[in-house]
Every structure is written in structure tokens, then in C-alpha cells.
XYZ file of C-alpha atoms in Angstrom:
624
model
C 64.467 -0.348 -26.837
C 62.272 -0.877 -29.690
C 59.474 1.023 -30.479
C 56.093 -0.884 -30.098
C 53.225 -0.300 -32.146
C 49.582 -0.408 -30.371
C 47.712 -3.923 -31.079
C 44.262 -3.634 -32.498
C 42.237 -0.662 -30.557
C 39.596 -2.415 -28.613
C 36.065 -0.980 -28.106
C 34.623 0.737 -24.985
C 32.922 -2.120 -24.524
C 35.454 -4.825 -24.796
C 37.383 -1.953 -22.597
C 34.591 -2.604 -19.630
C 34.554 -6.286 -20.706
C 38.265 -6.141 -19.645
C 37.643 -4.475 -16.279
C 34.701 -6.128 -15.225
C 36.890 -9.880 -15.512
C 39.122 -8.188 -13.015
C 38.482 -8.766 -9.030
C 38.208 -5.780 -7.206
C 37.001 -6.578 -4.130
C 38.191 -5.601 -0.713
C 36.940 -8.503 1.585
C 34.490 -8.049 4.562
C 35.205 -6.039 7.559
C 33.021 -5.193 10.952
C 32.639 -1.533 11.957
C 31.043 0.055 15.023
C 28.074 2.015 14.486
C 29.410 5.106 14.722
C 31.838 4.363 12.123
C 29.181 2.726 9.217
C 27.668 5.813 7.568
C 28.056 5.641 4.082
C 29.341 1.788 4.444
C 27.907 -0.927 2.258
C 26.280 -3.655 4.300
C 27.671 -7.216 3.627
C 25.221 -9.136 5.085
C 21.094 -9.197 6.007
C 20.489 -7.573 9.967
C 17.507 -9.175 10.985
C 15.899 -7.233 14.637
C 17.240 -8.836 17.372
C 14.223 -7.251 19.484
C 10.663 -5.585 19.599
C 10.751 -1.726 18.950
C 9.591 -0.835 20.869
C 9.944 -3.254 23.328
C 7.008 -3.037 25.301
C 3.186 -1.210 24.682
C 3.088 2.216 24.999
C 0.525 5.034 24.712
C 0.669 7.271 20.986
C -0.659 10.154 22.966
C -1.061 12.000 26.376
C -4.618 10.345 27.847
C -5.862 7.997 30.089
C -4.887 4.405 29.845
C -8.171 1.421 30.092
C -10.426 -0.999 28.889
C -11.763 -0.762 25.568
C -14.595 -2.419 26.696
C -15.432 0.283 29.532
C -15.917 2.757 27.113
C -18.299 1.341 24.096
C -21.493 2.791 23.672
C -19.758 6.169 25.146
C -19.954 9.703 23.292
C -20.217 13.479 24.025
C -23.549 12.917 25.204
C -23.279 10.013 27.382
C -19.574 9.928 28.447
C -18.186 6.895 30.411
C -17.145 7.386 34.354
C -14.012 5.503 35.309
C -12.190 5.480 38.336
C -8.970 7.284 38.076
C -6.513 4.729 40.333
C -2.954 6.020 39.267
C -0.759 7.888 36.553
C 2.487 6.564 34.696
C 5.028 8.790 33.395
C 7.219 8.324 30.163
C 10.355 5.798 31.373
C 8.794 4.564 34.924
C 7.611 1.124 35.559
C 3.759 1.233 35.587
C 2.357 0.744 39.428
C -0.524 -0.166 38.649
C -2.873 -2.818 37.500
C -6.123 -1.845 35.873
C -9.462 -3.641 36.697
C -12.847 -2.960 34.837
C -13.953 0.437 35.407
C -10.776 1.470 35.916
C -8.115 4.212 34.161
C -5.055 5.907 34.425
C -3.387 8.797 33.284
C -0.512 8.340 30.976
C 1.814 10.058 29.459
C 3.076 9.635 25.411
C 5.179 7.041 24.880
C 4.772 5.482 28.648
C 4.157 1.638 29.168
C 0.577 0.765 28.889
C -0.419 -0.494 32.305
C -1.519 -4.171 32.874
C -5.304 -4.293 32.178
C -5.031 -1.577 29.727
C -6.012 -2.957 25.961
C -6.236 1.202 24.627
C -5.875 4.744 25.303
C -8.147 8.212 25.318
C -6.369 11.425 24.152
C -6.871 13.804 27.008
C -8.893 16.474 24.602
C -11.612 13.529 24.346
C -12.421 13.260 28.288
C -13.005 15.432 31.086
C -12.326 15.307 34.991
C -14.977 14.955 37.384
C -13.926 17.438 40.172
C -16.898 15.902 42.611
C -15.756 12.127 42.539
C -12.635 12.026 40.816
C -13.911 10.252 37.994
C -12.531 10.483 34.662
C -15.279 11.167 31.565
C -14.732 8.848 28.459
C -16.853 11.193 26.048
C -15.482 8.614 23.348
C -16.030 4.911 22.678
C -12.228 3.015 21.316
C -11.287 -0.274 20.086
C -8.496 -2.474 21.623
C -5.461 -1.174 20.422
C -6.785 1.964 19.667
C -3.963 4.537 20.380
C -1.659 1.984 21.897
C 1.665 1.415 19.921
C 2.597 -2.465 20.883
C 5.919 -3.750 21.015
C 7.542 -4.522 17.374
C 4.669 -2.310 15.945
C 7.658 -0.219 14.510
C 10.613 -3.144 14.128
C 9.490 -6.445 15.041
C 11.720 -9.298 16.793
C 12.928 -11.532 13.515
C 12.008 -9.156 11.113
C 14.616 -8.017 7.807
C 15.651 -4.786 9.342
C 18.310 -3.714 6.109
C 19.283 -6.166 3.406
C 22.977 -6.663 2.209
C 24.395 -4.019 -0.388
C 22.597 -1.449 1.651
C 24.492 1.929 1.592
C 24.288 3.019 5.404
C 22.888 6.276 5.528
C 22.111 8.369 8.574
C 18.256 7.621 8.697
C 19.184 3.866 8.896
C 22.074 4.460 11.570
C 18.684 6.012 13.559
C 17.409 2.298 12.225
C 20.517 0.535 13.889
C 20.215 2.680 16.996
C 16.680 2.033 17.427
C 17.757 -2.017 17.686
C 20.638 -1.906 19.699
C 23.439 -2.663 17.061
C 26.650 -1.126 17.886
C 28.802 -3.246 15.580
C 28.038 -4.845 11.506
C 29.604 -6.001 8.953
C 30.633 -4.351 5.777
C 32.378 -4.772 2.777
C 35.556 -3.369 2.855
C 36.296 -0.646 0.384
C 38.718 -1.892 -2.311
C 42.532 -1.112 -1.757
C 43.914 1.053 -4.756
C 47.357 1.974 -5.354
C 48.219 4.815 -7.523
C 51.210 5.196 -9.039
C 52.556 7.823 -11.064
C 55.482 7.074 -13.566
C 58.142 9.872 -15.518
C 61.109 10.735 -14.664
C 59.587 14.313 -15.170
C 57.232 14.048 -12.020
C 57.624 16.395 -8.954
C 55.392 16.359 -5.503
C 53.332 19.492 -5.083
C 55.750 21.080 -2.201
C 59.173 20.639 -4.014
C 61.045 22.602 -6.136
C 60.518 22.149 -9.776
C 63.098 22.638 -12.532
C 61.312 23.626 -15.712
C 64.076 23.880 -18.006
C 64.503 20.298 -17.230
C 61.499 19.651 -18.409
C 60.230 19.040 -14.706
C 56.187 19.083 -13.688
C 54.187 18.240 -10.446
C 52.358 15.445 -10.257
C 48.544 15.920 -10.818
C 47.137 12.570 -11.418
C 48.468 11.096 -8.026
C 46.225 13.646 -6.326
C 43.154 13.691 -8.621
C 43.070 10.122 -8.977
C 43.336 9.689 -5.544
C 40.098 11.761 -4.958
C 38.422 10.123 -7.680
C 38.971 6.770 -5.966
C 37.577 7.868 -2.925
C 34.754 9.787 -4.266
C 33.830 5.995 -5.708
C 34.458 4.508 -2.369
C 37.707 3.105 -2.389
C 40.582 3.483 -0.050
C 43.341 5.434 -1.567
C 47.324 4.894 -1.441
C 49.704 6.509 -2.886
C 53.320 5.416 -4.073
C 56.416 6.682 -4.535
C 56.923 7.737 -8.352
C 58.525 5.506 -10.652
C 61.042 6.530 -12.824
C 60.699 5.252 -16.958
C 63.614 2.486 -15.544
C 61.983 -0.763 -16.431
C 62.977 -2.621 -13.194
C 62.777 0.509 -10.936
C 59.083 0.229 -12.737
C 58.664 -3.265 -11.713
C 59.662 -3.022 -8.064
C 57.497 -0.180 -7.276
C 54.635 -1.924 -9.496
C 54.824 -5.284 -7.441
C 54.736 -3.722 -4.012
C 51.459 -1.915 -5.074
C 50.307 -4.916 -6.006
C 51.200 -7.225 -2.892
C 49.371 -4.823 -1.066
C 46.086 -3.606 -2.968
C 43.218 -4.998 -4.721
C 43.870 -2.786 -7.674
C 47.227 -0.658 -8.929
C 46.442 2.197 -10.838
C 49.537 3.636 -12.775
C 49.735 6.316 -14.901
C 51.849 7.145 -17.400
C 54.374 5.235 -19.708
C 51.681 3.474 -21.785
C 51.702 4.498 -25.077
C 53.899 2.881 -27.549
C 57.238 4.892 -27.542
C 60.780 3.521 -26.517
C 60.290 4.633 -23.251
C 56.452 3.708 -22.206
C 57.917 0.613 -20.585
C 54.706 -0.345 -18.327
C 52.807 -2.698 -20.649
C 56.009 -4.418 -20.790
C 56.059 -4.936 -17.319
C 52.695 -6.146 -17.381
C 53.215 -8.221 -20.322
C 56.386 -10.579 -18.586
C 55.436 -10.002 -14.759
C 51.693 -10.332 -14.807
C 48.947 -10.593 -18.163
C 48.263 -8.103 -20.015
C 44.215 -8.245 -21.091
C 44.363 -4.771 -22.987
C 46.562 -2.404 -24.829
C 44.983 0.769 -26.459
C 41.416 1.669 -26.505
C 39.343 3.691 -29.362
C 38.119 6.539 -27.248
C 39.078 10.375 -26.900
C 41.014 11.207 -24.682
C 42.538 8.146 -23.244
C 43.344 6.077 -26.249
C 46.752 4.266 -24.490
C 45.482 2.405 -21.812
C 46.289 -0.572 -20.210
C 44.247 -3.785 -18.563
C 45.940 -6.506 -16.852
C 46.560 -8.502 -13.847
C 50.107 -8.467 -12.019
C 50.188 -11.216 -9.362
C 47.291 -11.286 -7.242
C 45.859 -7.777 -8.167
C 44.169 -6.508 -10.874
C 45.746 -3.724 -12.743
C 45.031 -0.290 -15.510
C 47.234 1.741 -16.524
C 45.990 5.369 -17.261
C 47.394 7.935 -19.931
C 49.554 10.215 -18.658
C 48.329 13.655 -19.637
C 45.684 14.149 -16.837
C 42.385 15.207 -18.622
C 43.338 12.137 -20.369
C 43.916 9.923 -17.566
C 40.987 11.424 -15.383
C 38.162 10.773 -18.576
C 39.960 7.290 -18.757
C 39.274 6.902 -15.132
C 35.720 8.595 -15.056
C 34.512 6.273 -17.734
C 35.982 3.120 -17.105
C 37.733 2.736 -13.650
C 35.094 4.385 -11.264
C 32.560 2.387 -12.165
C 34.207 -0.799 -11.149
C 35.241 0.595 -7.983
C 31.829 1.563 -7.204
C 30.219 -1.721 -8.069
C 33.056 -3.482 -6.024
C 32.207 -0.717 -2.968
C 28.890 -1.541 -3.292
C 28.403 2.325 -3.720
C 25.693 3.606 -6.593
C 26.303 5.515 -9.222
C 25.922 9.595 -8.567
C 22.626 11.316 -9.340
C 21.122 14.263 -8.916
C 20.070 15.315 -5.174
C 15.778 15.800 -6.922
C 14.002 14.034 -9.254
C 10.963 14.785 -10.802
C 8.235 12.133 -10.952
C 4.443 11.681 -11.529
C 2.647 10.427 -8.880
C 1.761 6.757 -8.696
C -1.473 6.627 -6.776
C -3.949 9.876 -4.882
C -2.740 10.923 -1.661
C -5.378 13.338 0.001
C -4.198 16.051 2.318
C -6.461 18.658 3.943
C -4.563 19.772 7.339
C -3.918 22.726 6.001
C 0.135 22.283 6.639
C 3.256 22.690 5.159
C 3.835 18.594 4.394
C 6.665 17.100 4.047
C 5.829 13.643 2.878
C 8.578 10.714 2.766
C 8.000 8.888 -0.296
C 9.715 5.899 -2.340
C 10.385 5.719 -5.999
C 9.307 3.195 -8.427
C 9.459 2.776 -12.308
C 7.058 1.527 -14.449
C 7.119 -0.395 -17.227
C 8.776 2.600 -19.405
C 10.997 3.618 -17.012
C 9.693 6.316 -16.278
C 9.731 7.744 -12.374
C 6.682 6.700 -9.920
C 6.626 8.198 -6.837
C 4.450 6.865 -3.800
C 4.508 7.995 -0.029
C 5.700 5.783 2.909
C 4.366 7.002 5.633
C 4.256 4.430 8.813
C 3.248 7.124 11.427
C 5.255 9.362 13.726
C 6.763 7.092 15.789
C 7.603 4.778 12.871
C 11.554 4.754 12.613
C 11.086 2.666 9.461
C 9.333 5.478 7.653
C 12.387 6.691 6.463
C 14.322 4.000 5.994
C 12.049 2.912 3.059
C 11.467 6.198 1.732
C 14.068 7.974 -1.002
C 13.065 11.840 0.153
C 10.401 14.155 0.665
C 8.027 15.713 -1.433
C 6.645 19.124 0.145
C 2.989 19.553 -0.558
C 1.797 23.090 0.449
C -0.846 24.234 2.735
C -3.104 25.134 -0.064
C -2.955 21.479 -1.491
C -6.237 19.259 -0.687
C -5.154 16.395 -2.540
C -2.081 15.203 -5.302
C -3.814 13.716 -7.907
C -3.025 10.111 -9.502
C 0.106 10.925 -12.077
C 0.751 14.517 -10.962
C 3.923 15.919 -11.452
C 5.972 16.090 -8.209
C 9.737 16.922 -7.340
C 11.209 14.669 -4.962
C 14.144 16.189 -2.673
C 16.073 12.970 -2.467
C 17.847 12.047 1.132
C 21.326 12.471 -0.352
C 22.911 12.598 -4.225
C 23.551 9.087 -4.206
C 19.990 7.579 -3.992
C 18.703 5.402 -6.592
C 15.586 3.796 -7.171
C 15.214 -0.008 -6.059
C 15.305 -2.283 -9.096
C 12.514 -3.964 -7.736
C 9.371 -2.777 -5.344
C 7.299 -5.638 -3.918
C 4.759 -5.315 -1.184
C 2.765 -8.425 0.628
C 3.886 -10.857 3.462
C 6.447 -11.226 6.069
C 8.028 -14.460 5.077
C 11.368 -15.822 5.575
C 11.670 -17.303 2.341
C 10.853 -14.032 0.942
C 14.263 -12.736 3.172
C 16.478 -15.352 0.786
C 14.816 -13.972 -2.332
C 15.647 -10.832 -1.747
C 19.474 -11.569 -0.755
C 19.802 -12.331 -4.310
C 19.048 -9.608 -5.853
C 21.000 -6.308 -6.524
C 18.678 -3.672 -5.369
C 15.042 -4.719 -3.992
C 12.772 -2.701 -1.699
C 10.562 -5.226 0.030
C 7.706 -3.685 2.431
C 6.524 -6.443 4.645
C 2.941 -5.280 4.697
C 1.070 -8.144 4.791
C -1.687 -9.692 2.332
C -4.490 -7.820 2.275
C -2.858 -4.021 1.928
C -0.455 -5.633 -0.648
C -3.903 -6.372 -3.200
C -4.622 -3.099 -2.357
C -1.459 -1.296 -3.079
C -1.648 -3.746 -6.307
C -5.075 -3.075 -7.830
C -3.572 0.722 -7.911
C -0.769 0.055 -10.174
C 2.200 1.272 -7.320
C 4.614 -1.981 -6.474
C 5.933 -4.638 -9.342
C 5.069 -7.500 -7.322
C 3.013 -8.634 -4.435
C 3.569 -11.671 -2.067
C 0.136 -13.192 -0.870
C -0.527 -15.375 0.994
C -4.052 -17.604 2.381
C -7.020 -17.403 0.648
C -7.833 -13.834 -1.278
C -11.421 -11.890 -1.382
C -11.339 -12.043 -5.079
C -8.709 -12.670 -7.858
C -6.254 -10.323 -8.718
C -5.273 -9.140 -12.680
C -1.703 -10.226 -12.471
C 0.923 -12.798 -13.613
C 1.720 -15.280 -11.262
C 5.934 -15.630 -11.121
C 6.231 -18.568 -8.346
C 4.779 -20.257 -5.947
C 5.509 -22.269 -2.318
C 3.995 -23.487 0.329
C 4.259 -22.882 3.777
C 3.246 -24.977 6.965
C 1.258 -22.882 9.776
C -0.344 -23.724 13.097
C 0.373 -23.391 16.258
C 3.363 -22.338 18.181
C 3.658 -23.528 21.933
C 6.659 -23.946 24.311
C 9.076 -26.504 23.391
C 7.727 -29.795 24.397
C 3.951 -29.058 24.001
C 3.494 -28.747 27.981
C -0.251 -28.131 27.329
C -0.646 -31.554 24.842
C -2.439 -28.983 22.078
C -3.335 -31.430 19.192
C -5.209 -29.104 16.902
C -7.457 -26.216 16.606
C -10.406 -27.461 18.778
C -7.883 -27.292 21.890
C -7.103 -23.399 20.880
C -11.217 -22.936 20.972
C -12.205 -25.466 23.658
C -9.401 -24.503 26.782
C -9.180 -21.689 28.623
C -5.804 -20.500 26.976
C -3.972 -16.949 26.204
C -3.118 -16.774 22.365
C -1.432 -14.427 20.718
C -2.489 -13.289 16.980
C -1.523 -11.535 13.744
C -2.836 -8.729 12.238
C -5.694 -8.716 10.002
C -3.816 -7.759 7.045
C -1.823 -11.150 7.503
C -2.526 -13.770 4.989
C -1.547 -16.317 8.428
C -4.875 -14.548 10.257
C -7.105 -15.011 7.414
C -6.253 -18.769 7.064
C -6.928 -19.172 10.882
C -10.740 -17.300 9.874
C -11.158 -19.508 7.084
C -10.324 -22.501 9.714
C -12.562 -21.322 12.487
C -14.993 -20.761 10.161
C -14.973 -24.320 9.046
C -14.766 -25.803 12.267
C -18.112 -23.477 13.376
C -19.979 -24.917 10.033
C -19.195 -28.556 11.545
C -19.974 -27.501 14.818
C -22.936 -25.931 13.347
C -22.509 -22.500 15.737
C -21.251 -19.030 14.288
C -17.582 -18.378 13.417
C -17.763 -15.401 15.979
C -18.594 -17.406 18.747
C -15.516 -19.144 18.301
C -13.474 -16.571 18.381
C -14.876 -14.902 21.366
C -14.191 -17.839 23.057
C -10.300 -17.435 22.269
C -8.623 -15.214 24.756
C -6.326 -12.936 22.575
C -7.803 -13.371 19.166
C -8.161 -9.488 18.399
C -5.171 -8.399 19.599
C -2.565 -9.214 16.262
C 1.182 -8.696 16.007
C 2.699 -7.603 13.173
C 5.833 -9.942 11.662
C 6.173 -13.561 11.844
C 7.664 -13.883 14.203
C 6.380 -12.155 16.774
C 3.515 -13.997 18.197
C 6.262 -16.898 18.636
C 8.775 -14.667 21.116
C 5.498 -13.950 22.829
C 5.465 -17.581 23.920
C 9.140 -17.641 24.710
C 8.553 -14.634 26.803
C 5.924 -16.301 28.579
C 3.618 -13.914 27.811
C 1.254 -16.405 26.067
C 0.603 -20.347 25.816
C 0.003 -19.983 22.488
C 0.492 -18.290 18.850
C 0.057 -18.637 15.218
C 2.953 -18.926 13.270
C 5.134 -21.045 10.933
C 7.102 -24.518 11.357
C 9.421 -22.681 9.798
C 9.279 -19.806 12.755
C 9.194 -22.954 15.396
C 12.135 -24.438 14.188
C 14.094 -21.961 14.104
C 13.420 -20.411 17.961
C 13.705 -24.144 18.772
C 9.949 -24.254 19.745
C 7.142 -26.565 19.648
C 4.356 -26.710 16.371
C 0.858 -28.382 15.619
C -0.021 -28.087 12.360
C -2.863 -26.706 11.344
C -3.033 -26.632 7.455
C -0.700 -25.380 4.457
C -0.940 -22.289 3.530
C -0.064 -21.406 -0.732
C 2.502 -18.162 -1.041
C 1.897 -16.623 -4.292
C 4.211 -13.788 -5.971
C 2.591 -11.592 -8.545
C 3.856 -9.567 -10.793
C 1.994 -6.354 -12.339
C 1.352 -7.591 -16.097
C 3.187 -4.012 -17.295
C 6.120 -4.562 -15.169
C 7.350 -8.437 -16.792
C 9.236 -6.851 -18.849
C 10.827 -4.899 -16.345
C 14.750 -6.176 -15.142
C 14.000 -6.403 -11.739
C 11.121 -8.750 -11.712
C 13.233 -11.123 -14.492
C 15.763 -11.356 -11.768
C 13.002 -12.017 -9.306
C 11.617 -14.738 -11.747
C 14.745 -15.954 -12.220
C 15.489 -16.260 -8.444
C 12.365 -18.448 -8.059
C 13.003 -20.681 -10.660
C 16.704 -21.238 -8.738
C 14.606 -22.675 -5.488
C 13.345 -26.112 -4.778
C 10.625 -27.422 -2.172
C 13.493 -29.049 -0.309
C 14.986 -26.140 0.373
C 11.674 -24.305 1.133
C 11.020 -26.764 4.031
C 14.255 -26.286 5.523
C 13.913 -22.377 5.485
């Protein structure tokens, strides 16, 4: 053969250039839950149900009215008749009537009747008449988890390129998935090529010049340290078409063939020949030391490098070049450290006098530099977690963590990285698409009014409002849409509801959102308007409406309420209607804003945010 001299040495970049046009991927695959940690989500899980499913008491208490307790305090404590107790995982026998209570137990099913709960320490037992003493007064809700407080029905549970790690499996358990689809980690074969090559276990005949193979063994951890699935080949011997054969069965069978060995330019480096008249060779020699003979090519269907022989060599190569394409075609980040030191983003006050250990997120600003803020949804808040990167332990002596103090954060596991993007602000399902098309958001669906508030301190990039706001914001606005609301009824509009008068005027059970929805602020701002033409006050009105303080969470929430049965009627979106095939009357359009911290423009995630609003059109917003 003739010797072959090396064409032009490309540059590490054109090297990754090379790599990058290459397909890697493995396809999609469906796993059981037991099977998914550390797999890379393929596609958005929205909750198929309420968790939890029903209301249940935070605490051990007594179960009742709100309204039997008001005016009540240490002094002047409320009598109730005690008519039952319900345990944790027992039907409730009971229905509550005013004046009424019943022990339960934490994390039993609120009675019917029951609108909050009294921790036992705040009441005592009348021995004489077997009264219970309310020696506090409590708002609905108070104490009472409802159902989808923690997940709700509809809402974006994980988003796609999600690494499953064990706090979301707890995530997936919580909703009832046992099976979800993943990307399946990219097929490599490894092939190792000399005629000098000997599997560890056999005998090995130095004066022949013999050695065992390394690379097929270190490469092969490499590749599934980077989350693709390993095979390994026979060896292949410096024989051109004994090179070929082994080379095109690699290929017919894996996303990727690694070889290594036989690339430099000597007679007997055949590979890049191979390459060169079976497949297309992209590459031939790179300027970088160790690992200056390497190849880049396709052969049939598969892409294809070849890696220097000597093993530091080919492991630096692969290090460098290879793993990181394997892990962006896994879907698996890039290794950090398992803590990170940050500064925190906002004041968190602590006083318990504890050992905390606080789950917190990770942001950066507009230097890059590390912001860390807690997530903290309560105890029974399964969710908690799954936003948060790790814990920060803040001592017993600590009062308070100070705006931009220094903090280490213990991350969950090694492989954590900060989202690209951290928004904060409404529950909206064109939000869901937006964030399908980006590489690495963090999206808390917190509605309107805590997202200004999370804003004015300087902790997420953007913030999706919605309604009408208190006062402006400082902030540059990246999009806009707008988004039909009103009310959701039963298919068919059995009660004929033609607008908001009917909601006011009929003796109806509607179902709410929270306050810190932009949807319940709209429905104020439209009560209010139809009490100044009514010429009564706005609160009137909504005393009249049975349900109006009593607010679910997502979007979709109040809607499966009416499905359920459970109420005539609910705010919500066309969009929501249409898709749970359920009536609407439309009450007004609502603007959806998304604004962007003026120091974070600059910043890559919120480009590709901008950009990703600039890509949709009303006609696709209305079909949403």
C-alpha cells in the first residue's frame, strides 16, 4: 500500500463542527417506572389527576365551619358539637351541619360541610357536654389541603429532556404513571483494530509484539458514563476487508461505530480508507494533543469516528469530542460538581431555631454568576423537590440569610445544572408549548400576582401575567397573546348561562381560582363593573355567588370540577373547554404578557424565549 499523508489538520472546532452534522440519536422508547431513573423524558407528562385527589386535613384537629368559629379566641372560645371522627384512609361518615365538628386525623378526607380545620393544641374538650372549644377563629381553607393543591388535574407535571431523577419518580408515583416515554440511549459500537490486540483473559505473547485491549473497555465505560448503550465487537485485524466486514455490521446495527486504531497515515492504518470508498469521510487529522489522527465520517446509515490508537490518546480524543455528542443525543447534561456556591437571590428569614435544610433552585443573572432562591411548597408538597436543585443547610443559630449572601448548595446529584431559563407567573397552556421548545426551562406555575412579586425582587428572568396588574412593573415586555375566559359549564349549557349576571343572579355552585390567578382578578374587575352599573357594592356580588372564596389552583381545575359534577359552574378558558369537550360563555379577553427582567435580555435563555414567541401566530394561539 501506499503511504498516505494527513490532509490539512482541521481545528477543534471544525472537529465538533464535524460531529455535531452527524445523527446520533437512538429513537424513542417507553419504560416502566421502575425502570426510568436517570432516563431522559421524550415527551411533556401533563397530571392525569388531582393530588391529592380529594380535601384533606394538614394537621391532627377537628374538622368544621369556618364560619362557626369567627369572632372566637382564648378568651371566648367557640362550642361545637362533636358528631363523629375520621381516620387517615376511611370514607368520612359524616356530614357536618352548622355548629357542628369532627375530629380528624392528618391527611384524612375533610368531611362534607367542613370548609377548614383546628389543630388540636388550639381547642379543648368539654368533659360536661361533649363540646369541643374553638379557642381560635380560621378562614375557609384554612388548614385544609384541597385536591390538586400539590399536582393539579391538566397541569405540566415534567417537561421533555427532563433527566428522571428519584425525587421526580416520587413525582410519577404521586400521579399514577407506571409507564413513559424516553429517548432511547444512542447505540455505540466499539471496535478495536491491530492485529496486536488481545482480550483481557487470554494469553498474551509479548515477543510478538502482542497487548490487551484497553480502549474496548475504557471506551465502553466512557460511553455509558455519557449515557449511551455500549457494544462491543470482535477485533479487527489491519486486513482491509476483514476491516470492512466487521465495520459494516457495527454499523447496520448502531447509531454510532467507534473504532480505534489504524488511523494515522502509515501503510497499514487502512480505516480512513474504508471510510473513504464504503461510507464519507468528513475528517482526517485534527490539531490537538494527544489525538491528532482522528477520523469523522458516515458509513451507511451510521455515523462514524475513528479514535487514535494509543489509549490516553484515544480516551482525550473521546473525552473532548465524542462524549459530548453522546450526551447531547442522551439528553444527559454535562458533569458538575455535586455543590455549588452561590449568593443568595432574595432574604429568606428563619427563626425556628432548627437545623434547616432548605430546597432551593438556581438561577443566573445577567453575569452568570450563581443565584440561589428556595422552593419551598410546604410539607406535603411533592413538587417541592422536583423544582428545587438541592439543599442549602442553614443552622440553628441563623435568624435570617441575607439578600446576596454567600451560600453552598448540596446539589441532588453531580449531574444537575441550572435551567437556562427561570420564569414564574400563570398556568397557561400556551405557556406548556413555549416551554417544549426550549432546551432547559424551569417554569413555576405560580400565578400572577406572586410572579410581580418574585419579579420586583430581582429572582426569575421572566414573568407571565396575566389580567389587569396593581401597578406597572420595570421590565421589558418579550410577547404578548390573548386568551378567551368565562365560564365553563357541562357540555350543552343545561342551565342556558348567557353571561355573568346568570353566575350572580341564580342560585348556582361555582367553582373559583385562587387569588394569585390573573383569571380571578379579571372576574373582580368584572363583578366590580357589573356592581358600578348595578350601582350596589362589588362584595355583595360576590356573597351572593356560592363558591366564590374557595379557588383552585391550575387551569384546569375548576373545569374537572364540573365534569365531576361537583359544580354547575367554573372559570376557566375556551381553550380549557375545548379541550375537556365542555361547554363556554365568554366573558371577556384576557391580555397574557411575558416580561423579561431588563438585566437578564441579554441572557441566552430569554433570546430563545424571545425567539420562541416571535415563531407563534394568533391562529395558532386560538387553537391551543
Amino acid at each position: 500500500m501506499e503511504r498516505k499523508e494527513f490532509r490539512d489538520l482541521a481545528s477543534p472546532a471544525e472537529a465538533r463542527a464535524a460531529i455535531d452534522s452527524l445523527s446520533l440519536e437512538g429513537g424513542l422508547e417507553r419504560v416502566s417506572l421502575e425502570d426510568a431513573r436517570g432516563r431522559v423524558l421524550a415527551a411533556r407528562l401533563d397530571a392525569e389527576l388531582d393530588v391529592p385527589g380529594f380535601d384533606r386535613a394538614s394537621l391532627d384537629g377537628y374538622a368544621l365551619r369556618a364560619r362557626d368559629t369567627f369572632g372566637a379566641d382564648e378568651a371566648d372560645p367557640a362550642s361545637l358539637d362533636l358528631v363523629g371522627e375520621i381516620h387517615a384512609g376511611e370514607e368520612p361518615n359524616v356530614e357536618l351541619e352548622t355548629g357542628q365538628a369532627a375530629e380528624i386525623s392528618t391527611g384524612a378526607v375533610m368531611p362534607d360541610g367542613a370548609d377548614a380545620m383546628v389543630p388540636v393544641e388550639r381547642t379543648d374538650f368539654d368533659d360536661e357536654n361533649g363540646d369541643v372549644l374553638i379557642r381560635t377563629s380560621v378562614a375557609p381553607g384554612d388548614n385544609v389541603m384541597f385536591a390538586g393543591a400539590d399536582v393539579a388535574a391538566g397541569e405540566r407535571a415534567l417537561g421533555p429532556g427532563t433527566q428522571i431523577t428519584p425525587r421526580d419518580i416520587g413525582l410519577l408515583s404521586a400521579l399514577g404513571v407506571d409507564e413513559l416515554p424516553v429517548r432511547a440511549p444512542p447505540k455505540v459500537g466499539i471496535v478495536s483494530t491491530g492485529d496486536e490486540l488481545v482480550r483481557p483473559g487470554e494469553d498474551v505473547d509479548s515477543a510478538r509484539g502482542e497487548i490487551y485491549d484497553v480502549n474496548s473497555y475504557t471506551i465502553a465505560a466512557g460511553v455509558e458514563d455519557a449515557g449511551g448503550e455500549a457494544v462491543l465487537y470482535p477485533h479487527a485485524g489491519d486486513d482491509q476487508d476483514e476491516m470492512e466486514r466487521v465495520l459494516r455490521e457495527a454499523a447496520d446495527e448502531c447509531d454510532l461505530v467507534l473504532s480505534s486504531g489504524s488511523t494515522s497515515a502509515s501503510a497499514v492504518d487502512v480505516i480512513y480508507r474504508v471510510i473513504e470508498e464504503q461510507g464519507e469521510l468528513l475528517l482526517h487529522g485534527v490539531s490537538v494533543k494527544p489525538g491528532k489522527p482522528m477520523l469523522v465520517g458516515r458509513l451507511d446509515r451510521s455515523a462514524y469516528v475513528g479514535l487514535p490508537g494509543y489509549p490516553v490518546s484515544a480516551m482525550m480524543v473521546f473525552r473532548t469530542f465524542v462524549a459530548p455528542a453522546i450526551r447531547e443525543a442522551a439528553g444527559v447534561p454535562e458533569p458538575r460538581a455535586a455543590t455549588v456556591a452561590g449568593t443568595m437571590a432574595r432574604e429568606e428569614r428563619y427563626g425556628e431555631g432548627r437545623l434547616r435544610l432548605m430546597p432551593v433552585g438556581l438561577v443566573t443573572d445577567a453575569d452568570g454568576e450563581t443565584l440561589v432562591y428556595p422552593v419551598d411548597k410546604g410539607s406535603g408538597a411533592t413538587t417541592s423537590l422536583a423544582e428545587a436543585d438541592g439543599v442549602v443547610e442553614v443552622g440553628p443559630e441563623t435568624d435570617y440569610l441575607e439578600e446576596g449572601e454567600s451560600v453552598t448548595v448540596k446539589l441532588f446529584s453531580a449531574d444537575v445544572r441550572s435551567p437556562t431559563l427561570l420564569g414564574l407567573g400563570e398556568d397557561d397552556p400556551t405557556v406548556n408549548r413555549l416551554l417544549d421548545s426550549l432546551a432547559n426551562p424551569r417554569y413555576l406555575s405560580v400565578g400572577t400576582r406572586p410572579a410581580v412579586r418574585r419579579f420586583r425582587n430581582g429572582v426569575p428572568d421572566v414573568a407571565v401575567v396575566a389580567g389587569p396588574l396593581e401597578r406597572d412593573l420595570e421590565a421589558d415586555e418579550l410577547g404578548r397573546w390573548e386568551r378567551e375566559w368565562g365560564l365553563v359549564v357541562q357540555a350543552g349549557n343545561p342551565h342556558d348561562l348567557e353571561g355573568l349576571e346568570d353566575l350572580v343572579d341564580r342560585d348556582l355552585r361555582f367553582v373559583n381560582r385562587t387569588t394569585d390567578s390573573g383569571l380571578r382578578s379579571s372576574l373582580e374587575a368584572a363583578l366590580a363593573a357589573l356592581a358600578d352599573d348595578r350601582g350596589v357594592d362589588a362584595t355583595e356580588l360576590r356573597e351572593s355567588i356560592d363558591g366564590f372564596d374557595l379557588g383552585l389552583r391550575a387551569h384546569e381545575s375548576p373545569a374537572r370540577t364540573v365534569i365531576a359534577g361537583d359544580a354547575d359552574v367554573a372559570i376557566g378558558l375556551r381553550a380549557t373547554a375545548d379541550h375537556l369537550d365542555l361547554g363556554f360563555v365568554l366573558v371577556d379577553a384576557q391580555p397574557v404578557r411575558v416580561l423579561a427582567n431588563p438585566d437578564r435580555t441579554a441572557k441566552a435563555g430569554v433570546r430563545e424565549l424571545e425567539a420562541a414567541l416571535a415563531d407563534l401566530n394568533r391562529e395558532d394561539l386560538q387553537d391551543v
